[in-house]
Amino acid sequence: MPEVLTAPLVVEFPFTRSLGPVQSAFLTGLRARTVLGVRASDGRVVVPPTEYDPVTAEEIRELVEVGTTGTVTTWAWNARPRPGQPLGTPFAWALVTLDGADTALLHALDAPGAESVHSGMRVRIRWAEERTGAITDIACFEPYDSEPGRQPTAHSGEFADTDTETNADTDANADAGPVTGIIAPARLDYTYAPGRAQSRYLNALVDRRTVGERCPACRKVYVPPRGACPTCGVATDEQVEAGPNGTVTTFCIVNIKARNLDIEVPYVYAHIALDGADLALHARIGGIPYDQVRMGLRVAPVWTEGARFPDHYRPTGEPDADYDSYKELI
Ligand SMILES: [Zn+2]
């Protein structure tokens, strides 16, 4: 049996989003240790606030201040917190209906153990010491023995700091103005196991060979191989070497610079059908001005020292391939 390959794989989409008036008010409020909801057309107070009425889809703007104490409606125990989660020690994910609100907010609840958490328990917000206008300004919830609160009055401040904390550190960033945007880091950490077919493909790449697999039924050669033909539903175990040269079947011009990628824009990313393959793989095209790349362009891989994949493909100088020769591979 060949060695089973595994590797860490991180999929990360850090994106910057702007906030509309409602979300801006909500996060600006959190920075000042105030929780704001919106009043929906049916009179309910929605926290966290939505920009549109959950029933009628009408735009809603009436902000309502709610309490910083609330009631757990339901919860799940998280025994093994993962990196980036609100607390490093075991905690409960809880839906908390804040006093004065009619909907629940999802957040972490710091509790000594699962046996100490129950639906209906009273909790309060533990504020982060440094607040920036983000949901993490609420560090977490914590158990807090208190009576359910009163109904809110719009923006009255009547719920502000009724507990014993001092108000001294309230909104150190007050001069910074309203929060108008957030950076939302979405990140997934995997351990990826490519399986037998792709492991053979990856092992062959070490020798700078491209090995695909042929379907015994339709005779198509898949590069990279997935171990089965998606059309015929049968295993593909006949190995076939493809390339190294190929044909650009289609392409796009990239104008946005990606983080961690040291390539000047614009550049071309293309689908390339390697000679002998019935599936196009994708790679960057170099060695030619971006506006001269075309369908049918014949290309060859360019390897860099120690790399597991070709760095990019460059033109071979051959005449362009006939459209008919690759039209099924676009
Ligand atoms: Zn097939």
XYZ file of C-alpha atoms and ligand atoms in Angstrom:
331
model
C 0.000 0.000 0.000
C 1.293 3.476 -0.797
C 1.715 5.972 1.978
C -1.562 7.688 2.842
C -1.054 11.410 2.479
C -2.543 13.982 4.807
C -1.872 17.686 5.106
C -3.217 20.663 7.005
C -5.517 22.758 4.880
C -6.736 26.223 5.853
C -9.578 27.879 3.996
C -9.753 31.534 4.981
C -12.018 34.317 3.735
C -11.199 37.498 5.603
C -13.536 40.085 4.182
C -14.418 43.639 5.056
C -18.082 44.485 5.138
C -19.773 47.808 5.581
C -22.625 48.169 8.040
C -25.988 49.716 7.333
C -27.544 52.147 9.809
C -29.002 49.442 12.048
C -25.940 47.217 12.395
C -23.793 50.325 12.778
C -25.951 51.506 15.695
C -25.882 48.031 17.270
C -22.090 47.736 17.231
C -21.517 51.368 18.168
C -23.838 50.690 21.101
C -21.889 47.626 22.198
C -18.745 49.721 22.266
C -20.535 51.923 24.818
C -21.848 48.897 26.758
C -25.367 49.425 25.485
C -27.451 46.823 23.642
C -29.847 48.078 20.989
C -32.565 46.163 19.204
C -35.191 47.216 16.700
C -38.951 47.247 17.070
C -40.697 45.138 14.443
C -44.102 45.928 12.963
C -45.782 43.468 15.341
C -44.308 45.273 18.349
C -41.642 42.703 19.121
C -38.120 43.892 19.939
C -35.560 42.038 17.828
C -32.043 41.579 19.293
C -29.608 41.331 17.586
C -31.357 43.815 15.333
C -32.341 43.078 11.767
C -32.588 45.721 9.075
C -35.811 44.327 7.716
C -38.974 43.241 9.469
C -38.846 39.458 9.906
C -42.539 39.171 9.000
C -43.296 41.896 6.441
C -39.748 42.480 5.100
C -40.340 46.236 5.514
C -37.329 48.316 6.395
C -37.220 49.009 10.131
C -35.235 51.703 11.885
C -36.765 52.236 15.363
C -33.965 51.459 17.791
C -34.816 50.186 21.251
C -32.421 49.821 24.143
C -32.685 46.559 26.041
C -31.114 45.254 29.227
C -27.703 43.766 29.797
C -29.259 40.935 31.824
C -31.362 38.191 30.352
C -32.633 34.634 30.397
C -31.164 31.541 28.742
C -33.739 29.977 26.431
C -31.632 27.068 25.211
C -27.981 26.049 25.221
C -25.378 23.460 24.236
C -22.222 22.604 26.157
C -18.926 23.083 24.335
C -16.453 20.824 26.146
C -13.523 21.442 23.794
C -13.292 25.067 22.678
C -11.518 25.596 19.386
C -9.040 28.350 18.576
C -10.763 31.657 17.993
C -13.849 30.849 20.046
C -14.913 33.361 22.702
C -13.480 31.416 25.673
C -10.501 29.101 26.003
C -12.145 27.019 28.725
C -15.256 24.811 28.341
C -18.394 26.939 28.033
C -21.995 26.854 26.869
C -23.256 28.241 23.597
C -26.451 29.886 24.759
C -29.420 31.655 23.255
C -30.114 34.542 25.626
C -33.227 36.693 25.538
C -32.127 39.993 27.017
C -34.582 41.792 29.295
C -36.818 43.876 27.063
C -36.087 41.789 23.960
C -38.378 39.247 22.322
C -35.769 37.300 20.398
C -32.606 35.593 21.551
C -28.960 36.408 20.932
C -26.407 33.618 20.481
C -23.256 33.982 22.544
C -20.932 32.146 24.924
C -21.925 31.564 28.539
C -19.083 31.136 31.012
C -20.252 28.567 33.558
C -18.392 26.116 35.811
C -19.850 23.047 34.082
C -22.717 21.715 32.011
C -24.596 20.761 35.197
C -24.699 24.427 36.218
C -26.501 25.535 33.040
C -30.244 25.296 32.488
C -32.882 26.917 30.337
C -34.468 29.751 32.274
C -31.285 30.641 34.168
C -30.529 34.322 34.619
C -27.366 35.722 33.091
C -25.718 39.058 32.404
C -23.255 40.387 29.898
C -19.579 40.370 30.791
C -18.140 43.205 28.738
C -14.741 43.010 27.108
C -12.268 45.397 28.690
C -11.304 46.811 25.326
C -14.243 47.364 23.056
C -13.939 48.171 19.379
C -17.484 48.015 18.059
C -17.804 44.279 17.420
C -19.902 41.400 18.740
C -16.807 40.391 20.742
C -17.340 43.554 22.825
C -19.596 41.146 24.672
C -16.847 38.901 26.052
C -19.487 36.366 27.109
C -22.457 35.944 29.413
C -22.099 34.888 33.047
C -24.575 33.578 35.627
C -26.291 36.427 37.451
C -29.048 35.995 39.959
C -31.653 38.659 39.229
C -35.304 39.178 38.477
C -36.370 39.391 34.836
C -36.209 43.023 33.772
C -38.772 45.579 32.751
C -40.039 46.530 29.357
C -37.736 48.889 27.526
C -38.311 52.487 26.628
C -36.672 53.697 23.467
C -33.140 54.816 24.054
C -33.836 55.900 27.608
C -30.650 54.550 29.093
C -32.695 53.033 31.890
C -30.995 49.679 31.473
C -27.471 51.033 31.451
C -25.233 49.725 34.166
C -27.705 48.804 36.818
C -25.137 46.364 38.128
C -22.170 47.078 40.361
C -19.609 47.755 37.656
C -18.250 51.230 37.353
C -18.950 53.224 34.281
C -15.436 54.613 34.145
C -14.286 52.712 31.073
C -17.421 53.282 29.033
C -16.646 53.874 25.396
C -13.032 54.849 25.447
C -13.465 55.168 21.682
C -16.441 57.510 21.851
C -14.543 60.111 19.889
C -13.955 57.604 17.113
C -17.478 58.133 15.767
C -19.934 55.453 14.693
C -18.725 52.001 13.692
C -19.274 51.789 9.943
C -17.582 48.518 9.027
C -16.184 45.273 10.357
C -13.597 42.758 9.239
C -15.230 39.355 9.331
C -12.591 36.609 9.428
C -14.068 33.281 8.338
C -11.564 30.445 8.701
C -11.834 26.675 8.432
C -8.991 24.385 9.541
C -8.958 20.947 7.983
C -6.738 17.933 7.940
C -7.083 16.883 4.338
C -6.623 13.248 3.282
C -6.628 13.050 -0.513
C -7.345 9.336 -0.778
C -5.673 6.745 -2.996
C -6.237 8.242 -6.452
C -5.082 11.726 -5.582
C -2.206 10.347 -3.481
C -0.915 8.530 -6.595
C -1.325 11.760 -8.561
C 0.549 13.783 -5.916
C 3.312 11.181 -5.588
C 3.835 11.203 -9.366
C 4.120 14.993 -9.318
C 7.217 14.579 -7.146
C 8.855 13.179 -10.303
C 7.242 15.970 -12.350
C 4.913 13.484 -14.028
C 1.155 14.037 -14.330
C -0.786 10.814 -13.867
C -4.517 10.642 -14.400
C -6.931 7.725 -14.395
C -9.026 6.328 -17.239
C -12.659 5.316 -16.874
C -13.094 1.696 -18.006
C -16.556 2.498 -19.383
C -16.383 5.859 -21.202
C -12.553 5.852 -21.622
C -12.208 9.416 -20.373
C -8.956 10.289 -18.604
C -9.406 12.344 -15.448
C -6.614 14.665 -14.341
C -6.467 15.148 -11.408
C -8.139 11.803 -10.682
C -10.833 11.419 -8.063
C -10.900 7.606 -8.082
C -14.219 7.288 -9.887
C -15.891 8.504 -13.068
C -18.619 10.996 -12.134
C -20.529 10.197 -15.334
C -20.439 6.397 -15.236
C -20.186 5.911 -11.478
C -17.438 3.297 -11.732
C -13.962 3.137 -10.218
C -11.095 4.394 -12.359
C -7.975 2.399 -11.668
C -6.083 2.406 -14.979
C -3.313 4.946 -14.692
C -2.470 7.108 -17.668
C 0.269 9.679 -17.954
C -0.886 13.007 -19.399
C 0.890 16.147 -20.553
C 3.253 17.668 -19.762
C 2.040 20.158 -22.394
C -1.534 21.261 -22.826
C -4.013 23.680 -24.351
C -5.723 26.678 -22.778
C -9.445 25.957 -23.056
C -10.685 29.070 -21.284
C -9.241 31.706 -18.975
C -9.868 34.771 -16.885
C -7.819 37.889 -16.158
C -7.317 38.401 -12.422
C -7.278 42.032 -11.305
C -7.514 41.586 -7.544
C -4.340 40.904 -5.615
C -4.740 38.009 -3.202
C -3.088 38.054 0.172
C -0.090 35.687 0.495
C 0.274 35.536 -3.268
C 3.309 37.371 -4.564
C 2.089 37.890 -8.128
C 1.518 41.254 -9.748
C -1.920 41.873 -11.201
C -3.271 41.604 -13.745
C -2.413 38.018 -14.480
C -4.188 35.167 -16.235
C -5.630 32.059 -14.643
C -6.615 29.422 -17.146
C -8.203 26.057 -17.598
C -5.648 23.832 -19.293
C -6.403 20.491 -20.920
C -3.197 18.486 -20.728
C -2.471 16.373 -23.780
C -4.199 13.027 -23.258
C -6.540 14.318 -20.532
C -10.318 14.679 -20.799
C -10.633 17.151 -17.947
C -9.058 20.590 -17.695
C -7.014 21.560 -14.665
C -6.376 25.162 -13.745
C -3.150 27.105 -13.411
C -1.617 30.513 -13.931
C -0.272 31.505 -17.333
C 3.053 33.374 -17.449
C 5.676 34.338 -20.005
C 3.182 36.202 -22.173
C 1.394 39.553 -21.705
C -1.968 38.970 -20.037
C -3.882 40.489 -22.959
C -2.344 38.070 -25.453
C -3.524 34.878 -23.753
C -6.189 33.154 -25.840
C -8.237 29.986 -26.081
C -6.275 27.293 -27.902
C -2.890 28.629 -26.734
C -0.403 25.769 -26.376
C 1.417 25.806 -23.024
C 4.080 23.912 -21.062
C 4.634 23.689 -17.293
C 7.319 25.772 -15.586
C 8.735 24.192 -12.450
C 10.603 25.932 -9.677
C 13.150 24.228 -7.458
C 11.580 21.969 -4.832
C 7.980 22.697 -5.850
C 5.253 20.037 -5.762
C 3.318 21.671 -8.592
C 4.241 23.630 -11.699
C 4.572 27.285 -10.740
C 2.778 28.310 -13.900
C 2.426 27.413 -17.582
C 4.123 29.309 -20.432
C 3.497 29.335 -24.187
C 5.312 26.594 -26.125
C 5.406 28.567 -29.393
C 3.441 25.867 -31.226
C 0.510 26.918 -33.431
C -2.747 27.294 -31.507
C -4.848 24.149 -31.131
C -7.934 23.713 -33.265
C -11.127 24.649 -31.437
C -12.608 21.249 -32.324
C -9.759 19.531 -30.447
C -10.736 21.008 -27.061
C -14.350 22.197 -27.412
C -15.593 19.298 -25.289
C -13.240 20.273 -22.462
C -14.352 23.856 -21.824
Zn -16.853 7.078 -17.428
